Short mmCIF file of C-alpha atoms in Angstrom, two decimals:
data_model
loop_
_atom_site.label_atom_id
_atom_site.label_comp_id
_atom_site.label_asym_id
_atom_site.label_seq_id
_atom_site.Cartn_x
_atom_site.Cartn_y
_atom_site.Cartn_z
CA UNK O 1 14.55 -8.89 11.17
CA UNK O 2 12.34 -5.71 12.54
CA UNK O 3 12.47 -5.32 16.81
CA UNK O 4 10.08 -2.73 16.32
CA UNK O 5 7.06 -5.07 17.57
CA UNK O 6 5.02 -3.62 19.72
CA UNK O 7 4.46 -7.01 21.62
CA UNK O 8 7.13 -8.01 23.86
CA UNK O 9 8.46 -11.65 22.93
CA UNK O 10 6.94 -11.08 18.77
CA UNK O 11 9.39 -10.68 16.21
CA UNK O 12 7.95 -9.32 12.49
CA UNK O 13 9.27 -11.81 9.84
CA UNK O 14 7.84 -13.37 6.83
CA UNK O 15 5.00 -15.39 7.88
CA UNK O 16 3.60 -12.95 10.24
CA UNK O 17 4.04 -8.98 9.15
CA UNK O 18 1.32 -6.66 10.51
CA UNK O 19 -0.25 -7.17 13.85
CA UNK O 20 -2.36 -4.23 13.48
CA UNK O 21 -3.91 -5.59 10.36
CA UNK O 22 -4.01 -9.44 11.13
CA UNK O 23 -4.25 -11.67 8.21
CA UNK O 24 -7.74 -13.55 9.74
CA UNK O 25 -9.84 -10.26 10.84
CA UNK O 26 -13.27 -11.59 11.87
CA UNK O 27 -15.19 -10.46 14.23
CA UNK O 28 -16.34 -14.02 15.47
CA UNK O 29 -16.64 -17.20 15.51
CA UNK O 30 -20.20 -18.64 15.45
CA UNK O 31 -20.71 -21.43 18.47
CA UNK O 32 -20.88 -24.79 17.53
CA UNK O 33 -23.41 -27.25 18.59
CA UNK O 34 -26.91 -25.86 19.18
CA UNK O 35 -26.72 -21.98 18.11
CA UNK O 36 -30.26 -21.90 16.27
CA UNK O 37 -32.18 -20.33 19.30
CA UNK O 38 -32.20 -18.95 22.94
CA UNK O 39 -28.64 -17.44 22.68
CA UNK O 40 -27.62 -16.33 26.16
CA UNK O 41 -23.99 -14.82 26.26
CA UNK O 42 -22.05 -16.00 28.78
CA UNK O 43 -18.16 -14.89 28.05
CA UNK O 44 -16.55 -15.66 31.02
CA UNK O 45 -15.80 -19.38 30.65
CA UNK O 46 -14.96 -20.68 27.36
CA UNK O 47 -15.54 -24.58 27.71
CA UNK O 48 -19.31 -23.39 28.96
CA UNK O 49 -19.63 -20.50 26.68
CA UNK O 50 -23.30 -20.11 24.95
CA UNK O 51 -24.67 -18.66 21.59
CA UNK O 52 -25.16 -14.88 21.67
CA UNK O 53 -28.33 -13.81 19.91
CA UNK O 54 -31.66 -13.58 21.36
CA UNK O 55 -34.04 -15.97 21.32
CA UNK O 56 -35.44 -16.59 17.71
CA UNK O 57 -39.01 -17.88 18.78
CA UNK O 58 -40.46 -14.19 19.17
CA UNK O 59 -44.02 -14.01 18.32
CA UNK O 60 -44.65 -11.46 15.70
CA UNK O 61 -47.79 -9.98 16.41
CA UNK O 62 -50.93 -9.96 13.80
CA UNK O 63 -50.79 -7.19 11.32
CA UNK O 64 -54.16 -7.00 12.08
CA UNK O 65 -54.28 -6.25 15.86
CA UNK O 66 -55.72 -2.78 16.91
CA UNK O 67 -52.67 -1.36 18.12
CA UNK O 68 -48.58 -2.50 17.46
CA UNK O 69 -47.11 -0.46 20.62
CA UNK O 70 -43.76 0.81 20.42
CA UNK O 71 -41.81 -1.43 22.48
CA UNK O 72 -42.95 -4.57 20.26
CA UNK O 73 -41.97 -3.20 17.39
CA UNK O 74 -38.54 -2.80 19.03
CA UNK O 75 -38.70 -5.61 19.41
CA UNK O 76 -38.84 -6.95 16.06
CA UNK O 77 -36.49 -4.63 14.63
CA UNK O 78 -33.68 -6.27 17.37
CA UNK O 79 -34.93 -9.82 16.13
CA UNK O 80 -34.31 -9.11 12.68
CA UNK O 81 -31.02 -7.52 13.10
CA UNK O 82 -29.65 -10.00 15.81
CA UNK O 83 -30.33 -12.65 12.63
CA UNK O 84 -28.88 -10.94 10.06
CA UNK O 85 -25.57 -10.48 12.77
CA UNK O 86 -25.79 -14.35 12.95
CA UNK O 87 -25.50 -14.79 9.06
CA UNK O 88 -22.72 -12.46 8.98
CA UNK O 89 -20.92 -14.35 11.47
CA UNK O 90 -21.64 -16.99 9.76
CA UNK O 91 -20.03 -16.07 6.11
CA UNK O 92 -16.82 -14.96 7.93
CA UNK O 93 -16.49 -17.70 10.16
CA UNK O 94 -16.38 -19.37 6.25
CA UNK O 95 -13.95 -17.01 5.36
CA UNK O 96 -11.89 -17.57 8.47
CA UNK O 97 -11.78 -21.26 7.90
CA UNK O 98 -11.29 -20.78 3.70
CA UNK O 99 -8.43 -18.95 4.64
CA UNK O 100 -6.72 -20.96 7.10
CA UNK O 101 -7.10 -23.81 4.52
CA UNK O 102 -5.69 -22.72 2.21
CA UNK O 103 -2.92 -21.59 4.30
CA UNK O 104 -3.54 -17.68 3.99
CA UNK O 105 -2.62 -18.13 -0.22
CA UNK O 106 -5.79 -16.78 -1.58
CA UNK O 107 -5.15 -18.15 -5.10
CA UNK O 108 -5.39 -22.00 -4.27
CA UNK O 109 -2.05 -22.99 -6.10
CA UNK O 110 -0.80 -24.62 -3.15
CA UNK O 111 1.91 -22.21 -2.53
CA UNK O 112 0.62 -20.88 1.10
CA UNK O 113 2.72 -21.83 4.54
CA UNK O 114 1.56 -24.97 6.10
CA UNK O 115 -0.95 -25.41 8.41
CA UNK O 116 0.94 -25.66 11.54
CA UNK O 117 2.37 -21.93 10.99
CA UNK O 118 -1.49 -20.90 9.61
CA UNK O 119 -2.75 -21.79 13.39
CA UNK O 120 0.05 -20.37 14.64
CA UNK O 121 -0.03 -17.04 12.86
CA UNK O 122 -4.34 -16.99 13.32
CA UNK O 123 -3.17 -17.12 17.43
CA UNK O 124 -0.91 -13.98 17.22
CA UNK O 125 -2.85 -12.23 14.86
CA UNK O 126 -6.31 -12.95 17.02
CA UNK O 127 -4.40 -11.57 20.02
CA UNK O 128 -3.22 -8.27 18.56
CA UNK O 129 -7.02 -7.52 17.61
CA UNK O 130 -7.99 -8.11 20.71
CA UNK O 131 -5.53 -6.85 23.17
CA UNK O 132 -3.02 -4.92 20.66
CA UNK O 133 -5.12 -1.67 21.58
CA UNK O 134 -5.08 -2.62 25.21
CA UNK O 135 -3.32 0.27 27.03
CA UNK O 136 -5.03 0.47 30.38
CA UNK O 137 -5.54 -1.77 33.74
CA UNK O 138 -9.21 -2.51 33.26
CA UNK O 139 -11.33 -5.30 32.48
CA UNK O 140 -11.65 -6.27 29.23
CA UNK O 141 -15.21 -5.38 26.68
CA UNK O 142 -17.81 -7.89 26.47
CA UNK O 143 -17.05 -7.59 22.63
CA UNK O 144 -13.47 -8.23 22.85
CA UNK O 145 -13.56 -11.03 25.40
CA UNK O 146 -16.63 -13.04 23.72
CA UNK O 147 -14.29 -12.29 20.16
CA UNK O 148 -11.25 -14.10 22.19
CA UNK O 149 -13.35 -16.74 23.73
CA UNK O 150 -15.40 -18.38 20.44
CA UNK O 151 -12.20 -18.07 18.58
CA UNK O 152 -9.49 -19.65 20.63
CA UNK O 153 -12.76 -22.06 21.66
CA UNK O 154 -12.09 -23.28 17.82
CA UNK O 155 -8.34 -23.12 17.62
CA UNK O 156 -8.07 -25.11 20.10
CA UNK O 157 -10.28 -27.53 20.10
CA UNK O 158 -8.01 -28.54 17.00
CA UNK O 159 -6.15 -30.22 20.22
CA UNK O 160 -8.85 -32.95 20.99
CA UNK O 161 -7.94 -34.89 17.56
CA UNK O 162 -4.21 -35.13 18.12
CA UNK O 163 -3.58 -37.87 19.94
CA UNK O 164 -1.12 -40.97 20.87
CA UNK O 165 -1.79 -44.53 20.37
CA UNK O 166 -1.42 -47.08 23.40
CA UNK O 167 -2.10 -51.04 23.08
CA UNK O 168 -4.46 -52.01 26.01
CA UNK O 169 -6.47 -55.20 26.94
CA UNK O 170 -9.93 -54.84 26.45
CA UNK O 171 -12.52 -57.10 28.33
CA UNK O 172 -15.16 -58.29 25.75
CA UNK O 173 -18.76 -59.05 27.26
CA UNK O 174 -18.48 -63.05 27.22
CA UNK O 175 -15.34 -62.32 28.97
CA UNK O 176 -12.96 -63.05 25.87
CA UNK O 177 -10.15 -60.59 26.10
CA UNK O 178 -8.46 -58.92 22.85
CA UNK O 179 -5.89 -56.46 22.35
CA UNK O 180 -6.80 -53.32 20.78
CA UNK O 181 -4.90 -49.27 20.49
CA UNK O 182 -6.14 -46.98 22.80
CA UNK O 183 -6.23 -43.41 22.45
CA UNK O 184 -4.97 -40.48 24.87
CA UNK O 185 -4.16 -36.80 24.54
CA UNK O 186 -0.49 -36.39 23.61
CA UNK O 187 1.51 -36.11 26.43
CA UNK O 188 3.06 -32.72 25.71
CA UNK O 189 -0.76 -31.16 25.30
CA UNK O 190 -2.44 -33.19 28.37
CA UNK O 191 0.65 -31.25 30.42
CA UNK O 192 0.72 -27.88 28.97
CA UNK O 193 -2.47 -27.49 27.65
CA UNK O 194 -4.74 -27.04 30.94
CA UNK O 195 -1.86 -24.98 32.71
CA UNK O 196 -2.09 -22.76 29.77
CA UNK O 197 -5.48 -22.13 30.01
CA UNK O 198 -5.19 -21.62 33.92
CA UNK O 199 -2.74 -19.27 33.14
CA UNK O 200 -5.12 -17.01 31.09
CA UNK O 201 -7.97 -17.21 33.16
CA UNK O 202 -5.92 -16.04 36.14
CA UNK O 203 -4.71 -12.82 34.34
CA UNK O 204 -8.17 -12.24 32.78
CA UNK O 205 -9.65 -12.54 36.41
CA UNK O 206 -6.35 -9.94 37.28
CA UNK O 207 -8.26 -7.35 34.62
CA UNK O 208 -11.61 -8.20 35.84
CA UNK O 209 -10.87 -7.33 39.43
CA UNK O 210 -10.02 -3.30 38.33
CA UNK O 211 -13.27 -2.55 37.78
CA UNK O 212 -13.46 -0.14 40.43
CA UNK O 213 -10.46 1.82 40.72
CA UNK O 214 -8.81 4.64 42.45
CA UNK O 215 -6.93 5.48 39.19
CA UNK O 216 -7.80 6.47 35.91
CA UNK O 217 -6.08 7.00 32.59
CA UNK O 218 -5.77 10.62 30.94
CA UNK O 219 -4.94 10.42 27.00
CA UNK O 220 -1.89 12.62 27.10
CA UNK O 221 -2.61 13.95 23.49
CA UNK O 222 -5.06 16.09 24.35
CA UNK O 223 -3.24 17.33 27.51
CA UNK O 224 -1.95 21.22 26.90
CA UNK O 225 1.85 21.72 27.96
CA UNK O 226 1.16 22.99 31.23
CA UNK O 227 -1.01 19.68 31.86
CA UNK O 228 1.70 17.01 30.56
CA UNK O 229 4.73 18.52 32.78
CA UNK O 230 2.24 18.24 36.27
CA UNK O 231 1.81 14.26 35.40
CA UNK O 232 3.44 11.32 35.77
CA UNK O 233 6.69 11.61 33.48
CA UNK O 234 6.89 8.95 30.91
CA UNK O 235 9.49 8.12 28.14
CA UNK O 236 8.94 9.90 25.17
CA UNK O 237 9.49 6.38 22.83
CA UNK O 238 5.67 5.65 24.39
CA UNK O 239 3.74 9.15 23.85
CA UNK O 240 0.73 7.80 22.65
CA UNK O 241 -0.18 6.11 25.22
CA UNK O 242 -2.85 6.60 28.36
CA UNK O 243 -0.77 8.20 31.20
CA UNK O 244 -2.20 6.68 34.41
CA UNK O 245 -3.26 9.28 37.21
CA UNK O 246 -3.92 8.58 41.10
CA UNK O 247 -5.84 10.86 43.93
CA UNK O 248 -3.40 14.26 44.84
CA UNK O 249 -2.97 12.35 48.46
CA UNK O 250 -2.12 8.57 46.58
CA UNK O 251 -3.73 5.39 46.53
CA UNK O 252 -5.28 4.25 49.64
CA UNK O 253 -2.89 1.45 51.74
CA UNK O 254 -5.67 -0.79 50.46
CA UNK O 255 -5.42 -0.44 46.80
CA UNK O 256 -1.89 -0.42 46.85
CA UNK O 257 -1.91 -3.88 48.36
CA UNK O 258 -3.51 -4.74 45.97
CA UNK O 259 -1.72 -3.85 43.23
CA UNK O 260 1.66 -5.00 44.59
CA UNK O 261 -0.53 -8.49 44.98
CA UNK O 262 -1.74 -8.37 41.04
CA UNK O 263 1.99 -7.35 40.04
CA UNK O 264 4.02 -10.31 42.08
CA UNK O 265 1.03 -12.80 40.54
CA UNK O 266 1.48 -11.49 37.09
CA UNK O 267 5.19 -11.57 37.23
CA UNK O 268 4.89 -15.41 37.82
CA UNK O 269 2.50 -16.14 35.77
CA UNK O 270 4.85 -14.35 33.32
CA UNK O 271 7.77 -16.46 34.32
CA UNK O 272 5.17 -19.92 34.00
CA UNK O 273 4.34 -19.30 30.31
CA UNK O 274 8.06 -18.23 29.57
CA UNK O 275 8.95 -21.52 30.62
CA UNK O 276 6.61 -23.44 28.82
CA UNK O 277 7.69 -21.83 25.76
CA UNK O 278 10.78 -22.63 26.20
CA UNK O 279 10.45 -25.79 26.81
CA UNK O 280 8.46 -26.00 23.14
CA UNK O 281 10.49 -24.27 21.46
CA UNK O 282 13.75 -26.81 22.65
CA UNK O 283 11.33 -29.17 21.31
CA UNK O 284 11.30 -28.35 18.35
CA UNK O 285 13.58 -29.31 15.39
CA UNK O 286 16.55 -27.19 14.35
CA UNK O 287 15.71 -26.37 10.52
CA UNK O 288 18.75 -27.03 8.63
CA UNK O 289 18.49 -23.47 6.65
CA UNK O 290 19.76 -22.34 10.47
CA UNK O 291 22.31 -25.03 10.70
CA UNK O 292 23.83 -23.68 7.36
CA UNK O 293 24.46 -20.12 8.69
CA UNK O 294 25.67 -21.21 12.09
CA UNK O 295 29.92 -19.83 12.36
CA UNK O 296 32.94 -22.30 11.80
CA UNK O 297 33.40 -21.81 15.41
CA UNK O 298 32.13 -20.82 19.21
CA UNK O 299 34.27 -18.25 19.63
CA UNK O 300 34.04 -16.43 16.42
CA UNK O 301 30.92 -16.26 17.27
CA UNK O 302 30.59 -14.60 20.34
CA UNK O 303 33.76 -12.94 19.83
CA UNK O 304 36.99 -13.15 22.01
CA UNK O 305 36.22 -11.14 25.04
CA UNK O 306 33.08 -13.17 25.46
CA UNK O 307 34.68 -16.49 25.04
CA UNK O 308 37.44 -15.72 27.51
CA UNK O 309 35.29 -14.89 30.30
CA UNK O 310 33.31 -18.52 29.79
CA UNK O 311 36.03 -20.69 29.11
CA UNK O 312 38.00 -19.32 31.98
CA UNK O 313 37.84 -20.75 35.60
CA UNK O 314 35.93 -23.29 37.12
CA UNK O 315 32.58 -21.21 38.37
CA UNK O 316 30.84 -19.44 35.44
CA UNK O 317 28.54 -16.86 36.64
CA UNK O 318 26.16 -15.55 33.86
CA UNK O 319 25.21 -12.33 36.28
CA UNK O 320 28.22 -11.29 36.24
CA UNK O 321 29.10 -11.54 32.73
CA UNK O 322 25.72 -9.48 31.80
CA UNK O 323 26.90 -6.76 34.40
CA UNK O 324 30.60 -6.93 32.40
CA UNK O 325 29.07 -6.62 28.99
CA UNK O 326 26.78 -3.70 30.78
CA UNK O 327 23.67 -4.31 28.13
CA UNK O 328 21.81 -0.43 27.93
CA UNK O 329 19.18 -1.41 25.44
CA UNK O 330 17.20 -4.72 24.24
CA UNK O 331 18.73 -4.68 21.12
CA UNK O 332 22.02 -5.11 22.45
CA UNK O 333 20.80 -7.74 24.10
CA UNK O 334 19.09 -10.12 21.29
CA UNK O 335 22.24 -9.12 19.50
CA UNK O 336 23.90 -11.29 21.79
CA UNK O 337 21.38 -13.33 22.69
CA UNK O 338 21.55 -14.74 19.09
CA UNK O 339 25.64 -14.74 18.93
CA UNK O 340 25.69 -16.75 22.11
CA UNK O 341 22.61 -19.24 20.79
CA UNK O 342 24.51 -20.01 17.64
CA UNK O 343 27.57 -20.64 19.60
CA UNK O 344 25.59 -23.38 21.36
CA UNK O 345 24.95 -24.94 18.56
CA UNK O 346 28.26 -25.07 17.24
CA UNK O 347 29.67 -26.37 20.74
CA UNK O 348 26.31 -29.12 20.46
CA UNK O 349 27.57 -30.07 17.53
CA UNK O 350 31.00 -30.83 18.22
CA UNK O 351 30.05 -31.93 21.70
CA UNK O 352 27.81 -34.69 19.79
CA UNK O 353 30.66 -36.21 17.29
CA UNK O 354 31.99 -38.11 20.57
CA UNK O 355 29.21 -38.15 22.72
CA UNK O 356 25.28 -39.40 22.34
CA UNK O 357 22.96 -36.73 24.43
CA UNK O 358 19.23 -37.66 24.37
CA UNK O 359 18.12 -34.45 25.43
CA UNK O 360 20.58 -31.23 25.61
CA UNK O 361 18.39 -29.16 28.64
CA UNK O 362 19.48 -32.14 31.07
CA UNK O 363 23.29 -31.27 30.23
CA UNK O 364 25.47 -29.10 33.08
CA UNK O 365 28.79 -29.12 34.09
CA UNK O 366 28.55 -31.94 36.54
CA UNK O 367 27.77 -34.47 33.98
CA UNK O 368 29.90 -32.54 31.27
CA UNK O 369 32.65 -35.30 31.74
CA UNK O 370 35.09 -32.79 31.34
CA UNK O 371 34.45 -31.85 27.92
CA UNK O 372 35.31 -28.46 26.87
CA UNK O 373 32.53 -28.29 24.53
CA UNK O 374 29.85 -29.70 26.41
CA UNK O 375 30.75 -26.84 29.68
CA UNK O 376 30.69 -24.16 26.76
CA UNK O 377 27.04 -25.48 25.87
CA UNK O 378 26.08 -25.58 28.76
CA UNK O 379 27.02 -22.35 30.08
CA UNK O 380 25.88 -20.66 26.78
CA UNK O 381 22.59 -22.26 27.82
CA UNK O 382 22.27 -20.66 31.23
CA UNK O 383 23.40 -17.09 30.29
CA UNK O 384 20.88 -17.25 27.84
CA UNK O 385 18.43 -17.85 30.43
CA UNK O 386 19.42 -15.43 32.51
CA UNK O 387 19.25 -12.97 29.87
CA UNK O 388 15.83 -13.52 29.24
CA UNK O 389 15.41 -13.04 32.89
CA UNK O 390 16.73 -9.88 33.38
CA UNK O 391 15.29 -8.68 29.64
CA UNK O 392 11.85 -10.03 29.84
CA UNK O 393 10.17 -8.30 27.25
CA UNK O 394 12.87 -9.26 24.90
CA UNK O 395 11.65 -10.53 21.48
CA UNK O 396 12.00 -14.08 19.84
CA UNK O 397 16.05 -14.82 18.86
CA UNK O 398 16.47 -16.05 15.01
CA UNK O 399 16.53 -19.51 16.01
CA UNK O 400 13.07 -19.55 17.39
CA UNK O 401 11.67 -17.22 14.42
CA UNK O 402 13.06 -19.97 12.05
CA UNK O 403 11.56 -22.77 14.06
CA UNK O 404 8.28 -21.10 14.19
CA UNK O 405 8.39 -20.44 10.19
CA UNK O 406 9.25 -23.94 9.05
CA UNK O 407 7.55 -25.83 12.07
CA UNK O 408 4.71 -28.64 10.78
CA UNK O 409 4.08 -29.85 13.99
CA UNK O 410 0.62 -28.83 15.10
CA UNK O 411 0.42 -29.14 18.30
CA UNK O 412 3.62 -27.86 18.74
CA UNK O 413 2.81 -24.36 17.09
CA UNK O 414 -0.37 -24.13 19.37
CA UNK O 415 1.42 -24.13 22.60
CA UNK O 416 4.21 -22.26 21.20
CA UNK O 417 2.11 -19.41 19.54
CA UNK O 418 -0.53 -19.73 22.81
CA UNK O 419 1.81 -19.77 25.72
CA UNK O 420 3.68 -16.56 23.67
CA UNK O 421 0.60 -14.56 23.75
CA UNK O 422 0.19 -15.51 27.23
CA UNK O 423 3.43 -14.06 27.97
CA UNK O 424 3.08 -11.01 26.62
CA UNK O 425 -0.18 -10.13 28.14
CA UNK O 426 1.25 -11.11 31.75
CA UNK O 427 4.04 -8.95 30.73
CA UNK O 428 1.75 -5.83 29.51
CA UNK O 429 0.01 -6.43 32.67
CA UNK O 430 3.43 -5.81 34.89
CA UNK O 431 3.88 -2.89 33.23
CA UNK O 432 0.98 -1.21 33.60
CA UNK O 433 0.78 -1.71 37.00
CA UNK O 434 4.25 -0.62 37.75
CA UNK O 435 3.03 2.92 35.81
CA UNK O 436 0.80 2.92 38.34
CA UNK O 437 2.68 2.61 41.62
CA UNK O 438 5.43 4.97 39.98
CA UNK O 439 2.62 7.76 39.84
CA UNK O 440 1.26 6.95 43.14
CA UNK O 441 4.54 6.68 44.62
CA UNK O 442 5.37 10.53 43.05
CA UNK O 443 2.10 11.77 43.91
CA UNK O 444 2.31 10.35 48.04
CA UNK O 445 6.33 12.52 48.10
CA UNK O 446 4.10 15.47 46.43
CA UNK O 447 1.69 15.17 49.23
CA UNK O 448 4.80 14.68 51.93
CA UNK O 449 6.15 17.71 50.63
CA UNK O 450 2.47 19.84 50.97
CA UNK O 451 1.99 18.91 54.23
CA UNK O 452 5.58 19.90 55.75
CA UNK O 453 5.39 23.30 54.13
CA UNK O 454 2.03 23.44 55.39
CA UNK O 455 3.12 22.86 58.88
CA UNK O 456 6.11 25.12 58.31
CA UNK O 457 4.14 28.09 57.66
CA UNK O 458 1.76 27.19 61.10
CA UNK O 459 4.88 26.99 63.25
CA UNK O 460 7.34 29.69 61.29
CA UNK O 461 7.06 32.99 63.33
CA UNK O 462 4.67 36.21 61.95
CA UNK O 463 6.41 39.35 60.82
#
């Protein structure tokens, strides 16, 4: 397993290798419904979102007329290309669909990954092209957002056709009565489905509002030396990317308001779509090729000094354990993140040869009964939550990675793969902001500074 994502909360594994080069790169999706003529784009809402291309019903004017001015001919020429854009949209929107099919094997023998992890890989792969070169706080390009709209427009809609059967009473028109199956949304998309999609639209509207301003972004490549020591200092892991510059004097009061609004939003939108993927990912079934590599035992598993601190003592605090085990890097952290995980499982499983639990997240020490196991469990549990907490940018343990790869539940590996994506733009967003208010906050002390040695030198006596 490779942490060297550059997506907080991705892992690179088998079914899902290059972001940069995503397995379904099109450029669109064609609109369904009525696309043959007056295309108007209108990006900004998906569910209301409307063919691109001009109208088709141009009148081409008579090869015979006097005189073809300039601006008709223009005219023409964008006709003719806006079609032939359609019919390449068109043939990859095809391609997109052949693929996804055949479950990304190209040579139809049946031997591609089901379609559950096809959808789910088409969702992380259609968010790296769109915001995997996203490196600065500013609305996103028509191009890009349309791209993201039609496309996740067509991955989801998959949702509409899985559904849960419900017998109902229906009234006939004589009055008769008979009892027929209803169908509703499954109860896991009706829930998650529309907060997901709030979710987005609030931190695309947290992009759209920067179109204006008071920073910009300087590509520190092309800075000389001189240039790159004056501005904001950033860690050299992240060179390539846009350094973020504000006025000499700072951001106004205003702006900075602002931005310490955007930031607290994003941050809980970030903690919203965390917990809805956790609560998907619980959801889903253990594959058994995880089971089979879990230790003989808890503690082997997350070693002795670990194990001591959580089976000793009534009160368990997973703070304090994290500030014991002093974590200096996020690989240290899934490191143990995936020892302590494992360990769950092994106390689950013991825990469930003498007792029947229906659902494992409802489990705490209250209602542990006393069993040793079931406290471990549940105490693994919450320092595992609280070290995503304090590590949120930390990627996907094993577990997950192997319920994502052998997953077949659709549904399930839409709000999975969509609510991760989701997180990881919310957290991108965070931390460009906080770049932000780290070089207005150096350049307002820079000012300070200025100003008392320019008063100094008023009030210092001549010689």
């Amino acid at each position: 397993m490779s942490d060297g994502s550059g997506f907080p909360g991705f892992h690179s594994h088998s079914y899902d290798q290059d972001y940069a080069c995503p397995l379904f790169r099109v450029a669109s999706f064609s609109d369904s419904g009525d696309e043959q003529e007056n295309h108007v784009p209108s990006p900004q809402v998906r569910s209301h979102s409307t063919s691109r291309t001009a109208s088709s019903k141009a009148v081409t004017p008579s090869r015979f007329s006097p005189s073809v001015s300039r601006p008709s001919m223009k005219k023409m020429q964008q006709v003719i290309d806006e079609k032939s854009m359609e019919e390449e949209e068109m043939e990859l929107m095809k391609e997109k669909y052949a693929k996804l099919l055949l479950g990304e094997d190209m040579s139809g023998s049946g031997k591609g990954v089901c379609t559950a992890v096809a959808i789910s890989n088409s969702i992380t792969n259609l968010y790296a092209t769109v915001f995997g070169t996203c490196h600065r706080l500013e609305p996103l390009s028509p191009e890009k957002r349309s791209m993201w709209n039609r496309e996740m427009d067509c991955l989801l809609s998959i949702c509409e056709y899985i559904v849960e059967f419900s017998p109902t009473v229906q009234t006939m028109p004589d009055g008769s009565t008979h009892d027929v199956m209803a169908t509703s949304p499954r109860s896991d998309i009706l829930v998650n489905l529309p907060a997901l999609e709030k979710l987005e639209t609030m931190l695309l509207g947290i992009l759209d509002s920067f179109h204006k301003p008071e920073f910009w972004y300087e590509d520190k490549r092309n800075q000389s030396f001189n240039e790159s020591k004056k501005s904001f200092q950033r860690s050299e892991d992240k060179w390539w990317l846009p350094e973020p510059c504000v006025p000499d004097s700072g951001l106004s009061d205003c702006m900075h308001r602002e931005l310490q609004q955007k930031r607290d939003q994003a941050s809980q939108i970030h903690k919203m779509a965390m917990e809805i993927n956790s609560s998907i990912l619980s959801e889903m079934q253990v594959p058994l090729s995880y089971l089979e590599t879990l230790p003989k035992s808890g503690r082997a598993g997350v070693g002795d000094a670990i194990y001591r601190y959580m089976s000793s003592g009534d009160q368990f605090s997973p703070e304090h354990l994290l500030n014991f085990l002093n974590l200096s890097s996020e690989h240290e952290a899934l490191e143990i993140a995936d020892r302590v995980e494992a360990a769950m499982y092994v106390w689950r499983r013991k825990a469930g040869t003498t007792h029947v639990v229906s659902k494992w997240e409802n489990v705490t020490e209250l209602n542990a009964d006393g069993d040793k196991n079931l406290i471990l469990a549940s105490r693994a549990r919450s320092l595992l939550l609280c070290l995503k907490q304090r590590f949120p940018g930390l990627s996907q343990t094993t577990l997950d990675t192997s319920k994502i790869q052998y997953n077949k539940d659709i549904g399930q590996a839409i709000l999975e793969s969509y609510s991760r994506v989701l997180e990881s733009l919310a957290h991108n967003i965070v931390s460009w902001i906080d770049g932000i208010l780290i070089a207005d906050e150096n350049a307002r002390k820079g000012h300070k500074t200025r100003m008392q040695k320019q008063v100094f030198s008023q009030i210092s006596p001549q010689r």
